[in-house]
Short mmCIF file of C-alpha atoms and ligand atoms in Angstrom, two decimals:
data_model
loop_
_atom_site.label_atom_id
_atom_site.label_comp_id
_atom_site.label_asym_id
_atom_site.label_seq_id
_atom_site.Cartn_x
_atom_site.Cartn_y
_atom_site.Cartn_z
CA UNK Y 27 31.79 14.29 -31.93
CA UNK Y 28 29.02 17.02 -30.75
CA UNK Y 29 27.43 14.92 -27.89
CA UNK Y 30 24.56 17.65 -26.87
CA UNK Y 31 22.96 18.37 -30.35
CA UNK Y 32 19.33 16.91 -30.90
CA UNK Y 33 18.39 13.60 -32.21
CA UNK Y 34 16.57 13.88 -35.76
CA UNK Y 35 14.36 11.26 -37.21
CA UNK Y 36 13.02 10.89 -40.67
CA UNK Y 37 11.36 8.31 -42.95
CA UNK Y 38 14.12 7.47 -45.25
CA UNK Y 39 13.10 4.91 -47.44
CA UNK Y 40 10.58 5.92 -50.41
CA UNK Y 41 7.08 7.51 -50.90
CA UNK Y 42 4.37 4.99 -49.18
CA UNK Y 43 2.38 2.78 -49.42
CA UNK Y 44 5.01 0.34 -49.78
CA UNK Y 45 5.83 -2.98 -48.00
CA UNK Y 46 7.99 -1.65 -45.79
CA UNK Y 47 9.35 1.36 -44.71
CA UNK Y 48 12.43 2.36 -43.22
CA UNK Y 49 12.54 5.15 -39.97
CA UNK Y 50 15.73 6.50 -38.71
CA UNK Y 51 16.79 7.67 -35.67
CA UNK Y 52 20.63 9.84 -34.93
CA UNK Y 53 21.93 11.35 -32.18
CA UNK Y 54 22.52 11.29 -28.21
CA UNK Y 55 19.07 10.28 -27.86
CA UNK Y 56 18.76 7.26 -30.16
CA UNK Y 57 19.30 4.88 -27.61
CA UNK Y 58 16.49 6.38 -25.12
CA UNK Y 59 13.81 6.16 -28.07
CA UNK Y 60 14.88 2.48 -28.40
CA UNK Y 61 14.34 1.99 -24.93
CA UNK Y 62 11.34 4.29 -24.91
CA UNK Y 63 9.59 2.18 -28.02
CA UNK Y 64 10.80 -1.39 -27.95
CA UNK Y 65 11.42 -1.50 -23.52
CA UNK Y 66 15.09 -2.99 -24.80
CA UNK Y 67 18.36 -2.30 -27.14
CA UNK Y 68 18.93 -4.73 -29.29
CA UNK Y 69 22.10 -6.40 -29.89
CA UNK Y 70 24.47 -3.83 -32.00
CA UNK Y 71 24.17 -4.47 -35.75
CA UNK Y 72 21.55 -7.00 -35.63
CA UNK Y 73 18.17 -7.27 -36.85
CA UNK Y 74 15.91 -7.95 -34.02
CA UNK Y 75 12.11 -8.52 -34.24
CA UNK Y 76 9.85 -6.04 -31.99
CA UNK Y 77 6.77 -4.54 -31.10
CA UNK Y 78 7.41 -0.48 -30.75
CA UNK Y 79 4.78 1.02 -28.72
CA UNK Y 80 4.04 4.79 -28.29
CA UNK Y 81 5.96 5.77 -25.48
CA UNK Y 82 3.35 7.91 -24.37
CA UNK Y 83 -0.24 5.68 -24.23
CA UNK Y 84 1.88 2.20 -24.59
CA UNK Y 85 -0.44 1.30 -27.01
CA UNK Y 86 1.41 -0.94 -29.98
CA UNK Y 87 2.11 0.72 -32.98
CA UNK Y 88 3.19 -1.57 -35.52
CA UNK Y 89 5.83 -4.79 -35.23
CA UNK Y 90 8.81 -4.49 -37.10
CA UNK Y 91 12.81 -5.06 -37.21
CA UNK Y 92 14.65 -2.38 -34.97
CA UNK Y 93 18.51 -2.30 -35.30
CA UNK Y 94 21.06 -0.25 -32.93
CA UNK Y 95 24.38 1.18 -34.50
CA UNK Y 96 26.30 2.80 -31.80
CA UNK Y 97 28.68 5.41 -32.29
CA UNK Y 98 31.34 5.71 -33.52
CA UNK Y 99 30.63 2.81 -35.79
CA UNK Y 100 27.45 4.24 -37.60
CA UNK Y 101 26.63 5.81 -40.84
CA UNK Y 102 26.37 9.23 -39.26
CA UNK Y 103 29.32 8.49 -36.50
CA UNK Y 104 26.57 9.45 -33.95
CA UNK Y 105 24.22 6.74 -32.22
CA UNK Y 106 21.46 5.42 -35.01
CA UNK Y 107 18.43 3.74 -34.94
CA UNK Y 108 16.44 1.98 -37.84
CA UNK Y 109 12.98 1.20 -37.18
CA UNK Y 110 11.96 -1.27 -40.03
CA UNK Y 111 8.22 -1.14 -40.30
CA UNK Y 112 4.83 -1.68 -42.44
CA UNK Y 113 5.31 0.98 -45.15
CA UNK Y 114 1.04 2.32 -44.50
CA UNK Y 115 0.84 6.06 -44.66
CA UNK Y 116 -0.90 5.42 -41.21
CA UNK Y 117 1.70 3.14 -39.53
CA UNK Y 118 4.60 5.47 -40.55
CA UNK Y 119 2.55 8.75 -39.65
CA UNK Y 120 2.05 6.82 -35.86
CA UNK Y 121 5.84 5.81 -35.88
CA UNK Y 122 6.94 9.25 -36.70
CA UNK Y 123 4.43 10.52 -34.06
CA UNK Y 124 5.56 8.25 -31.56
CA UNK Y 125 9.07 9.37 -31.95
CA UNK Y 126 8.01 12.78 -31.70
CA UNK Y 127 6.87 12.66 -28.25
CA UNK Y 128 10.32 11.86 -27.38
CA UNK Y 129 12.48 14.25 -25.16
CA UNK Y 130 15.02 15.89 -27.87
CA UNK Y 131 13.91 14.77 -30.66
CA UNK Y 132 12.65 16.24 -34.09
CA UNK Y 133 12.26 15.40 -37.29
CA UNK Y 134 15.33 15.82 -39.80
CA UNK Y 135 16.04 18.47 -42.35
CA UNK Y 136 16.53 17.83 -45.93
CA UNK Y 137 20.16 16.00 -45.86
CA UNK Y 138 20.65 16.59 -42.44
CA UNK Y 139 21.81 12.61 -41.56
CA UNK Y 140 24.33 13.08 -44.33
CA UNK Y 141 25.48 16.39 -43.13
CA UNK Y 142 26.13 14.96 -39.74
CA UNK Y 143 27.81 12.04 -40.89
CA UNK Y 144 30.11 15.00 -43.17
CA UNK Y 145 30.92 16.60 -39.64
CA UNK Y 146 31.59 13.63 -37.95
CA UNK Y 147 34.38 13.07 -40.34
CA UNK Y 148 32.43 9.45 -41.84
CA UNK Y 149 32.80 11.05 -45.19
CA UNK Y 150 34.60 13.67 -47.14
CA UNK Y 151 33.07 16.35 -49.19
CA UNK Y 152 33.58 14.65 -52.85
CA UNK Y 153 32.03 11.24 -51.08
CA UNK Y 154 28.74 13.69 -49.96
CA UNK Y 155 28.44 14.91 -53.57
CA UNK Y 156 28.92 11.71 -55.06
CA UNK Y 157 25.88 10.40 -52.43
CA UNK Y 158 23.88 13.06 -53.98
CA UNK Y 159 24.61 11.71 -57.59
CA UNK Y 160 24.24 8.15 -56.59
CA UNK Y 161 20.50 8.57 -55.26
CA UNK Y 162 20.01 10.79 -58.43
CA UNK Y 163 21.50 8.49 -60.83
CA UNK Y 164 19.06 7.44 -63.72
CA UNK Y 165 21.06 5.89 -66.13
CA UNK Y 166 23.89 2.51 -65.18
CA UNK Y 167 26.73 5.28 -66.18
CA UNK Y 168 26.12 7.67 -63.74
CA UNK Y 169 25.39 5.08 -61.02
CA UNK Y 170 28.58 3.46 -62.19
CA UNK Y 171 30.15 7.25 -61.82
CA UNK Y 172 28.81 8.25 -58.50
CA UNK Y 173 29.38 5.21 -57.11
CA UNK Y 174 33.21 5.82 -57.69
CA UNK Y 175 32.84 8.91 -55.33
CA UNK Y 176 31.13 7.95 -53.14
CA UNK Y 177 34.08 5.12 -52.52
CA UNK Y 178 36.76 7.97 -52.63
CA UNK Y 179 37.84 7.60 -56.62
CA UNK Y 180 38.42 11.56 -55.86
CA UNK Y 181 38.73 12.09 -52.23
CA UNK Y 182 41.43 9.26 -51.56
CA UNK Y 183 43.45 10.85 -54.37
CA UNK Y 184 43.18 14.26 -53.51
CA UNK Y 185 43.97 13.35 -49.91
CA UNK Y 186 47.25 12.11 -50.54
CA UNK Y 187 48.26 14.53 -52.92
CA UNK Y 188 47.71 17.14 -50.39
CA UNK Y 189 49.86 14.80 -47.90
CA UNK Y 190 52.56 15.21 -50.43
CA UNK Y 191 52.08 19.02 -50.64
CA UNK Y 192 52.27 19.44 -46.65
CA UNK Y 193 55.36 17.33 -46.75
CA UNK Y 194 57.32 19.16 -49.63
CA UNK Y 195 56.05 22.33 -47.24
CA UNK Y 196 57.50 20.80 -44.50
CA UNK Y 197 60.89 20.47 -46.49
CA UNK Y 198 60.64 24.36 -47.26
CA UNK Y 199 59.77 25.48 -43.72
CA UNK Y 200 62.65 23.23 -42.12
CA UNK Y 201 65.32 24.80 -45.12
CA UNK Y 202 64.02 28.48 -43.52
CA UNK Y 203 64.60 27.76 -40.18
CA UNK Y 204 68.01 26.41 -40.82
CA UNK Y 205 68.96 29.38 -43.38
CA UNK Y 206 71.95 30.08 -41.01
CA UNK Y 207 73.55 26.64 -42.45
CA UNK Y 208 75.39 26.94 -45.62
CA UNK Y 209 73.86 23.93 -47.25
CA UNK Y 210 71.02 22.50 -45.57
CA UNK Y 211 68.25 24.94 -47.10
CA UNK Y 212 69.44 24.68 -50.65
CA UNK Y 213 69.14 20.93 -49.67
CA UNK Y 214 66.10 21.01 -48.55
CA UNK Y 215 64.32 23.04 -51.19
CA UNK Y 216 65.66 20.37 -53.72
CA UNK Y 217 63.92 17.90 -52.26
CA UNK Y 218 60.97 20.10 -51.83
CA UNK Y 219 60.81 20.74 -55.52
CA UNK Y 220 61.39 17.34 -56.32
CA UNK Y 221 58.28 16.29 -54.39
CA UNK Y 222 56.20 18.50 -56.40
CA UNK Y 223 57.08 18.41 -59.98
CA UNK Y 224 54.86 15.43 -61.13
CA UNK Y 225 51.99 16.78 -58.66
CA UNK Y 226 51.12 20.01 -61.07
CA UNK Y 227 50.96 17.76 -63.99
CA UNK Y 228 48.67 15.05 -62.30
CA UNK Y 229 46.07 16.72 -60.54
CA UNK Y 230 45.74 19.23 -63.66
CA UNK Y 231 45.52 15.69 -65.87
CA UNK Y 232 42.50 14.55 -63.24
CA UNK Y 233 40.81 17.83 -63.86
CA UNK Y 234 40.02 17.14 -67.50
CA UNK Y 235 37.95 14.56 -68.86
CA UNK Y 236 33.97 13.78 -69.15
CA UNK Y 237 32.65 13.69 -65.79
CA UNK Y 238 30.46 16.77 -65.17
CA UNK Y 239 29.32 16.18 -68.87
CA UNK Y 240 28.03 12.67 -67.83
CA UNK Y 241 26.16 14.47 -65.51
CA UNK Y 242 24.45 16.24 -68.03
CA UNK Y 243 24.32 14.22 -70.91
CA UNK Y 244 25.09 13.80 -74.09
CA UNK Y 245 23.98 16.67 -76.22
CA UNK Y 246 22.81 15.49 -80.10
CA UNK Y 247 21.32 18.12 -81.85
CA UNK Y 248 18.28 17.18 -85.20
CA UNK Y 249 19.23 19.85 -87.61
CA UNK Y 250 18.60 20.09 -91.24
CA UNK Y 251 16.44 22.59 -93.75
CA UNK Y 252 12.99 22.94 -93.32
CA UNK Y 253 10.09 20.35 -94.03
CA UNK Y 254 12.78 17.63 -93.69
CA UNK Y 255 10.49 15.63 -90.87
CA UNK Y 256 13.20 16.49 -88.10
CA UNK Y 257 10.20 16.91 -86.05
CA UNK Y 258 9.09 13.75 -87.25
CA UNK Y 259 12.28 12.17 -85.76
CA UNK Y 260 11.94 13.43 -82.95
CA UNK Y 261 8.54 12.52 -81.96
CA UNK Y 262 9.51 8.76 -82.90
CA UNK Y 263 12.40 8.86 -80.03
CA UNK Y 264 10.10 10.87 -77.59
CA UNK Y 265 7.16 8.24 -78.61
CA UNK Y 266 4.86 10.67 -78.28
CA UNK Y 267 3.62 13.42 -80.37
CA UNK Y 268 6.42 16.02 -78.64
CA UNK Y 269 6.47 18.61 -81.48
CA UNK Y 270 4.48 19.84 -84.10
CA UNK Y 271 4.48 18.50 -87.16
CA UNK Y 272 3.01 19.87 -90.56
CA UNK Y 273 3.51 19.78 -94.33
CA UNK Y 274 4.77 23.38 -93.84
CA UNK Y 275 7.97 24.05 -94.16
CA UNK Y 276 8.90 26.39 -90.90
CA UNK Y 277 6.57 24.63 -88.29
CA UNK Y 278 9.12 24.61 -85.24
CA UNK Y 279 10.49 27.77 -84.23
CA UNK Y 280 11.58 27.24 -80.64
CA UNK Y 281 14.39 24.27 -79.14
CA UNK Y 282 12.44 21.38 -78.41
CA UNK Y 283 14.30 18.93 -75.76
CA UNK Y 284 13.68 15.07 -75.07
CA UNK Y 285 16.18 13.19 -72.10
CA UNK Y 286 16.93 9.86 -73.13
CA UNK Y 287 18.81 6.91 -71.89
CA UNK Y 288 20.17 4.90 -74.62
CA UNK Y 289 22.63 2.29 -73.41
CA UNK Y 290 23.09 3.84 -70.23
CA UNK Y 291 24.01 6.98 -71.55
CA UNK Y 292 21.73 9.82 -70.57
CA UNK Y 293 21.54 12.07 -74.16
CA UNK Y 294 19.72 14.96 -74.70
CA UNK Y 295 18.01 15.29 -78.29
CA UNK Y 296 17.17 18.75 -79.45
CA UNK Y 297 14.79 19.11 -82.18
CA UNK Y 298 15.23 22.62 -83.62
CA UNK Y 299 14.09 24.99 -86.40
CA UNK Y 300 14.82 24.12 -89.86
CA UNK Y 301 17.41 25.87 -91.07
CA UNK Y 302 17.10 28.38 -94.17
CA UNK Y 303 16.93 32.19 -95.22
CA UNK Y 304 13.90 34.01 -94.15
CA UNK Y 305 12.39 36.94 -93.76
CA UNK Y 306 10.20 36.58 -90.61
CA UNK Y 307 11.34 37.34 -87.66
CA UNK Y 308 10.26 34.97 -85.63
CA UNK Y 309 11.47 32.12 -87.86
CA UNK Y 310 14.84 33.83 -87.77
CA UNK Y 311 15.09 33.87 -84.00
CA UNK Y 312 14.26 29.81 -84.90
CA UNK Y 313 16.98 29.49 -87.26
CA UNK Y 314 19.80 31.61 -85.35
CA UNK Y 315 18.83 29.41 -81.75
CA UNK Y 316 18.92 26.28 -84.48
CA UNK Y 317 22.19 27.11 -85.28
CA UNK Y 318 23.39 27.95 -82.54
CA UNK Y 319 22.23 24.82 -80.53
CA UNK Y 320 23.66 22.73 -83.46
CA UNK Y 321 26.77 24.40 -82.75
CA UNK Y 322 27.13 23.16 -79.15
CA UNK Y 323 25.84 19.88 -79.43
CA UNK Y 324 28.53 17.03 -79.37
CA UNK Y 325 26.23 15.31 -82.01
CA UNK Y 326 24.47 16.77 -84.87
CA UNK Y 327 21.52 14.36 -86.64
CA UNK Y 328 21.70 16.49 -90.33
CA UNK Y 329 18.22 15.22 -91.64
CA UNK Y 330 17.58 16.06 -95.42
CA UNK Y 331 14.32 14.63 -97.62
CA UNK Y 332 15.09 11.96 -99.46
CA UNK Y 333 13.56 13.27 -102.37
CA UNK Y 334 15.35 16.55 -102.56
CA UNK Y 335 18.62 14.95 -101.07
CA UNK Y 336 21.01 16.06 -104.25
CA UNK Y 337 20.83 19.72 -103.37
CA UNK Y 338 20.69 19.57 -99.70
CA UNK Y 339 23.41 16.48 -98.76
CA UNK Y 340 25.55 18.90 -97.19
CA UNK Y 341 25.22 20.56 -93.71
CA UNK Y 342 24.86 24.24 -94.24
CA UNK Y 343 25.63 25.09 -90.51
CA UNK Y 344 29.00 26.04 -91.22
CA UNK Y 345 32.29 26.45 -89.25
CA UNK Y 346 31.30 23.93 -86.78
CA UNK Y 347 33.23 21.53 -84.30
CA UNK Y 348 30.62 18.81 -83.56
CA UNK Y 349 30.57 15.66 -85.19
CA UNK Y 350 27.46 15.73 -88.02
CA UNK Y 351 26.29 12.25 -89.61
CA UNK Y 352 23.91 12.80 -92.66
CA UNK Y 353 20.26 11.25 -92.04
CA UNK Y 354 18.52 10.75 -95.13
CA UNK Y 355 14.64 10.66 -94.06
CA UNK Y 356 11.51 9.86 -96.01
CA UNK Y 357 12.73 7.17 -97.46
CA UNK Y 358 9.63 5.46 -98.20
CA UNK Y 359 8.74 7.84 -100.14
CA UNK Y 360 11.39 6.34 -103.00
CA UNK Y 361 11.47 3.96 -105.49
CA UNK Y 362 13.49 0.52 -104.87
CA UNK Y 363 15.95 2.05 -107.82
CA UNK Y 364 16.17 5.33 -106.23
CA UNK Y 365 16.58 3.75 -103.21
CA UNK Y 366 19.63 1.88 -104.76
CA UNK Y 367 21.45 5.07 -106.28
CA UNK Y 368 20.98 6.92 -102.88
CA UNK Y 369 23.21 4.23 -101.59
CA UNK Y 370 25.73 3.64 -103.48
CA UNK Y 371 26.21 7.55 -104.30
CA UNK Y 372 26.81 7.50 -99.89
CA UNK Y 373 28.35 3.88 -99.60
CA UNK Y 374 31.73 5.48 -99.50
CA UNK Y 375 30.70 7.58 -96.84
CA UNK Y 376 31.03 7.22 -93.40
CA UNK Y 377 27.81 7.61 -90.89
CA UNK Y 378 24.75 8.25 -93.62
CA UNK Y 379 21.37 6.65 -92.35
CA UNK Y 380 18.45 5.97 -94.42
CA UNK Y 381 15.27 6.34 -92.66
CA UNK Y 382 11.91 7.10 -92.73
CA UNK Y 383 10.40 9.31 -89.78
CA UNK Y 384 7.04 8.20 -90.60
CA UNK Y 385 7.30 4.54 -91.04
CA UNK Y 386 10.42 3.68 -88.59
CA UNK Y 387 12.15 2.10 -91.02
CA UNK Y 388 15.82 2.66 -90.45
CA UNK Y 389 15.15 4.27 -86.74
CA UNK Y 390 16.71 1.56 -84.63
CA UNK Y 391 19.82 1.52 -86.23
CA UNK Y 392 20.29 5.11 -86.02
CA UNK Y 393 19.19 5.19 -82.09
CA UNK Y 394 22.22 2.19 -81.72
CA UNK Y 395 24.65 4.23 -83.56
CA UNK Y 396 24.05 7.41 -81.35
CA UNK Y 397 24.03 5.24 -78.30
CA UNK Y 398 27.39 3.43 -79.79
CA UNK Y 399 28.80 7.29 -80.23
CA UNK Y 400 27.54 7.91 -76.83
CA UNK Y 401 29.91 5.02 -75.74
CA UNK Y 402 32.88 6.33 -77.28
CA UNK Y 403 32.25 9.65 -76.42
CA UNK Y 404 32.20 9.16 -72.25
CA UNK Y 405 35.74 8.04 -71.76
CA UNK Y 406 36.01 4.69 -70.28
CA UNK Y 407 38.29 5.70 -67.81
CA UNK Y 408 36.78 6.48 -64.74
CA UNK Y 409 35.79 10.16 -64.81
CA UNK Y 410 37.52 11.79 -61.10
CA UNK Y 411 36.16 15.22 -61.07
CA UNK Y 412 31.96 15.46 -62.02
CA UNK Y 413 31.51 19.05 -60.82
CA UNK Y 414 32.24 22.91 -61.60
CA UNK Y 415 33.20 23.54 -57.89
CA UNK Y 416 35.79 20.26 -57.72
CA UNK Y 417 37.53 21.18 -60.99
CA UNK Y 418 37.65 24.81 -59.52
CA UNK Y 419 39.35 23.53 -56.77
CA UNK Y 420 42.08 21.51 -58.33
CA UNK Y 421 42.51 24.38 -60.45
CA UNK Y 422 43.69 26.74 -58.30
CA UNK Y 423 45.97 24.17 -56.79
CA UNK Y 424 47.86 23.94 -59.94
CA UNK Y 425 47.66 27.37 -60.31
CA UNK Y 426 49.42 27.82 -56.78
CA UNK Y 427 51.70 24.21 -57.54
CA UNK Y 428 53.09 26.00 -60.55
CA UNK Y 429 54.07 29.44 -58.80
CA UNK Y 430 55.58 27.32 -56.07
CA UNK Y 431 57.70 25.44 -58.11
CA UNK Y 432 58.99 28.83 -60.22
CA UNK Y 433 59.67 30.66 -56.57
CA UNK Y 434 61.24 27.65 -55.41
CA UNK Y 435 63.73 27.32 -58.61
CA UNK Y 436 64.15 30.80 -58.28
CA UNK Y 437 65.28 29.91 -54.20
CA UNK Y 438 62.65 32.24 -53.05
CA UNK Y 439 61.38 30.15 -50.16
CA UNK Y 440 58.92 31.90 -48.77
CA UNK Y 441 57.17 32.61 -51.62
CA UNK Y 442 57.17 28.80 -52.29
CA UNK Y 443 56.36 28.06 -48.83
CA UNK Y 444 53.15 30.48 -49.06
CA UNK Y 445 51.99 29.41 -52.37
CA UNK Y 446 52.66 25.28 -50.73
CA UNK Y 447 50.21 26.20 -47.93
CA UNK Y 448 47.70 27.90 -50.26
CA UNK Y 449 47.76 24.84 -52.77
CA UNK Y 450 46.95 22.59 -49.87
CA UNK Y 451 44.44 24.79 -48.68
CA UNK Y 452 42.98 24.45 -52.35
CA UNK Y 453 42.48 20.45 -51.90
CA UNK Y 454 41.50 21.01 -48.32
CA UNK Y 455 38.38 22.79 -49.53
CA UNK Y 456 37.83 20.08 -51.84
CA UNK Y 457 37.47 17.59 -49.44
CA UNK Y 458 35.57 19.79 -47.23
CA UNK Y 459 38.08 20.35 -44.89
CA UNK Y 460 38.43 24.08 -44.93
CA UNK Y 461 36.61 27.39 -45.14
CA UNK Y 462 33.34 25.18 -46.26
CA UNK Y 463 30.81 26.70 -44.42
CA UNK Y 464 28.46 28.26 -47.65
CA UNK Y 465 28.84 25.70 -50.02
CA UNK Y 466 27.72 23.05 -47.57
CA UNK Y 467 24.31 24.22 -47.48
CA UNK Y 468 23.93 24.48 -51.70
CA UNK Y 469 25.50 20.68 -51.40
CA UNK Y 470 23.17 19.35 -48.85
CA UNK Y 471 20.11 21.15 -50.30
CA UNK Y 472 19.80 18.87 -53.03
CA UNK Y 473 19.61 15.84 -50.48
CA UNK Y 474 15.83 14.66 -49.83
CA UNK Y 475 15.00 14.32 -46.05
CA UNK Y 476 16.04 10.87 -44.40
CA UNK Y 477 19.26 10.67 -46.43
N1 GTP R 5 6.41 10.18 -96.32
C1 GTP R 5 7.05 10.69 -95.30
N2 GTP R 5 6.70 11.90 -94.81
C2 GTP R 5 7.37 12.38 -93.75
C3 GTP R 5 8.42 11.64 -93.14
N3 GTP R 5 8.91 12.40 -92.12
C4 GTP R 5 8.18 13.53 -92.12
N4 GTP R 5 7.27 13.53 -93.08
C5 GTP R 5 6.31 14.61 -93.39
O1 GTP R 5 7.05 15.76 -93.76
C6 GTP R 5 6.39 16.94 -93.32
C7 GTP R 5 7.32 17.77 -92.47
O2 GTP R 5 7.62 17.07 -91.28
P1 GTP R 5 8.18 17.78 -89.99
O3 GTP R 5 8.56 16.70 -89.04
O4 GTP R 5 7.26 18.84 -89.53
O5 GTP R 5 9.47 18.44 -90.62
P2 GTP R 5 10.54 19.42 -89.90
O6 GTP R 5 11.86 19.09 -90.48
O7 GTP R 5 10.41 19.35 -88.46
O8 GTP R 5 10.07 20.81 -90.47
P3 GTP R 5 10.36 22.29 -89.85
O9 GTP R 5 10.05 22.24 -88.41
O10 GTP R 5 9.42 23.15 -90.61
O11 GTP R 5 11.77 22.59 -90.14
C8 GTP R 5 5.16 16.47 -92.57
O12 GTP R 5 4.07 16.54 -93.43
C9 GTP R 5 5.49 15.03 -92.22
O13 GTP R 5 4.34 14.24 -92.09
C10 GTP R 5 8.76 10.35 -93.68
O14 GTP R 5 9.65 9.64 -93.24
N5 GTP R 5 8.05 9.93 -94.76
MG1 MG R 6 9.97 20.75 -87.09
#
């Protein structure tokens, strides 16, 4: 532990007024402001009622709960502080100013108590990132997901795989220095290889899955030919007039995009150009982005008019991989018999919703079956990795796994031995052990100041 860095304060609970707020305090010098402010520590780890004073006129500031978390046993491993007081913009700017008049202190940077408690070993790199997600998390899914990370879902895994890569190096290095005995290094190697042949298959099986697209969101994509009232739609989920809507057919031209939460899901619904041949160019540019958002989505809404619906009943976006359901809008528009034949000519199909844009009839049922697809879609497994730079990671441990193993079966042990050391150096930058140093600050810039 760094013992002569500066103490940082911040305000880390939320934007005042608010009953209370919450003032930190890390560092060698947490214990002085304590004694500074209140004349006393308080008992470690318990809430004690005081009157903090400005250590400078002694006048009384505010009255409040203090609490005193010596090191090691703190959040950021250093000596903390919390100053529970009455969340008024003027209280907290007094508290804050207070503190300021303190010998080595200053107010925190932008992440900078989580960064500390990352140096001090309190938590690993994945358990920092999953922080960030957790006090981002908008939707029960992703709090459900960064919570996981936070509590080690990757970390503890990756830890021990790595133990079991430093021991099947160990194995190696102990066969080279006894490569003057006739059958302890073959031996040895064995062993070695043993040790590692499930490893490339699991950590490249915890590198797939849904996480970083959880993240994101589920992408469904309104599609359709033109006039159909996608725009419509998509003002009815926005509840609010989002898009442009007209009688003309070619109205929206550009990607239109709405976040929603449905079921805990985060999605992300993209209203988008209607889809036909044209000769303007700016329409085209509408209808090649249209298709080509369609395209990526993992959900296409295919909206047709229900009044036109025998010639258009089939998605014209062609060759594509994401799932399309058939949305038959305007329904109010037709007769109780029409009505009728329109179902039964789609009862045998699977996933074709009768609404009407205009009216809502039908809407609610189609929001539940996205949200039900949403469901499906995010695994229910637990997802381990969530980001581009933690799948990168396990990647190239696999990569250097699977060269191990072939140098090892082909008794080349120093080739194994090297790639070993360089697939454990892999899940040591994972967990933030190793050669960290730039992508700390990216990671910790996201992190408001106080956390
Ligand atoms: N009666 C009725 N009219 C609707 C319904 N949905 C949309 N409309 C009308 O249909 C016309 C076209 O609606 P839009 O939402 O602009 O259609 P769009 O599919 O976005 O059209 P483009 O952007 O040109 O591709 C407008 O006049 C809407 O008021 C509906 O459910 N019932
Ligand atoms: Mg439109």
């Amino acid at each position: 532990m760094i013992s002569d860095r500066d103490t940082i304060f911040a305000l880390s609970s939320g934007r005042p007024p608010a009953a209370i707020a919450v003032v930190r305090i890390s560092g060698p010098g947490a214990r002085m402001a304590l004694e500074q402010m209140l004349g006393r520590v308080p008992q470690p780890r318990r809430a004690s009622l005081a009157r903090l004073r400005d250590p400078v006129s002694g006048e009384i500031v505010d009255e409040g709960l203090a609490l005193w978390f010596p090191a090691p046993n703190s959040e950021t491993g250093e000596d903390m502080a919390e100053l529970h007081v009455h969340g008024g913009r003027a209280v907290i700017a007094a508290v804050l100013a207070a503190l300021a008049k303190l010998a080595g202190l200053r107010p925190a940077e932008a992440g900078e108590f989580t960064r500390r408690a990352f140096e001090n070993g309190r938590m690993d790199l994945t358990a920092v990132e999953g922080l960030a997600d957790l006090v981002a998390a908008e939707t029960e899914a992703q709090r459900r997901q960064a919570y996981r990370h936070l509590r080690g879902l990757l970390g503890e895994r990756a830890e021990s795989w790595r133990q079991r890569l430093i021991e099947a190096l160990a194995l190696v290095e102990a066969g080279i220095d006894f490569s003057d005995e006739e059958d302890v290094p073959k031996d040895m190697m064995a062993r070695s290889l043993e040790l590692i042949r499930p490893l490339a298959g699991e950590i490249s099986k915890a590198g797939a899955g849904q996480g970083e697209r959880l993240r994101e969101g589920l992408r469904v994509a309104i599609a359709g030919p033109p006039n159909a009232g996608k725009s419509t739609l998509f003002n009815r989920l926005a509840r609010r007039e989002a898009a442009i809507v007209s009688p003309f057919p070619g109205t929206t031209r550009d990607v239109l995009e709405l976040h929603l939460d449905l079921g805990g899901y985060p999605v992300t619904m993209l209203d988008t150009a209607g889809i036909r041949e044209t000769t303007d160019p700016v329409e085209r540019e509408g209808v090649r982005r249209a298709s080509e958002r369609a395209a990526d989505a993992d959900l296409v809404l295919w909206v047709v008019d229900a009044t036109q619906v025998q010639s258009q009943d089939r998605p014209t976006h062609g060759g594509i991989p994401s799932v399309t359901w058939l949305v038959v809008n305007k329904i109010d528009l037709l007769s109780d018999g029409e009505r009728r034949r329109i179902e039964s000519k789609f009862a045998k199909t699977e996933n074709v919703n009768l609404i009407s844009s205009a009216t809502g009839v039908g809407v609610d049922e189609l929001v539940n079956s996205v949200a039900a697809f949403a469901d499906g879609f995010f695994t229910p497994e637990p997802a381990l990795v969530t980001r581009e730079r933690q799948r990168a990671h396990l990647k190239e441990t696999v990569i250097a796994l699977r060269d191990a193993q072939r140098a090892g079966e082909e008794g080349r042990e120093e080739i194994m031995a090297e790639q070993l050391r360089l697939a454990a150096r892999a899940l040591g930058k994972l967990l933030g052990r190793v050669d960290v140093e730039d992508v700390l600050d990216v990671i910790f810039r996201d992190f408001c100041i106080g956390k």
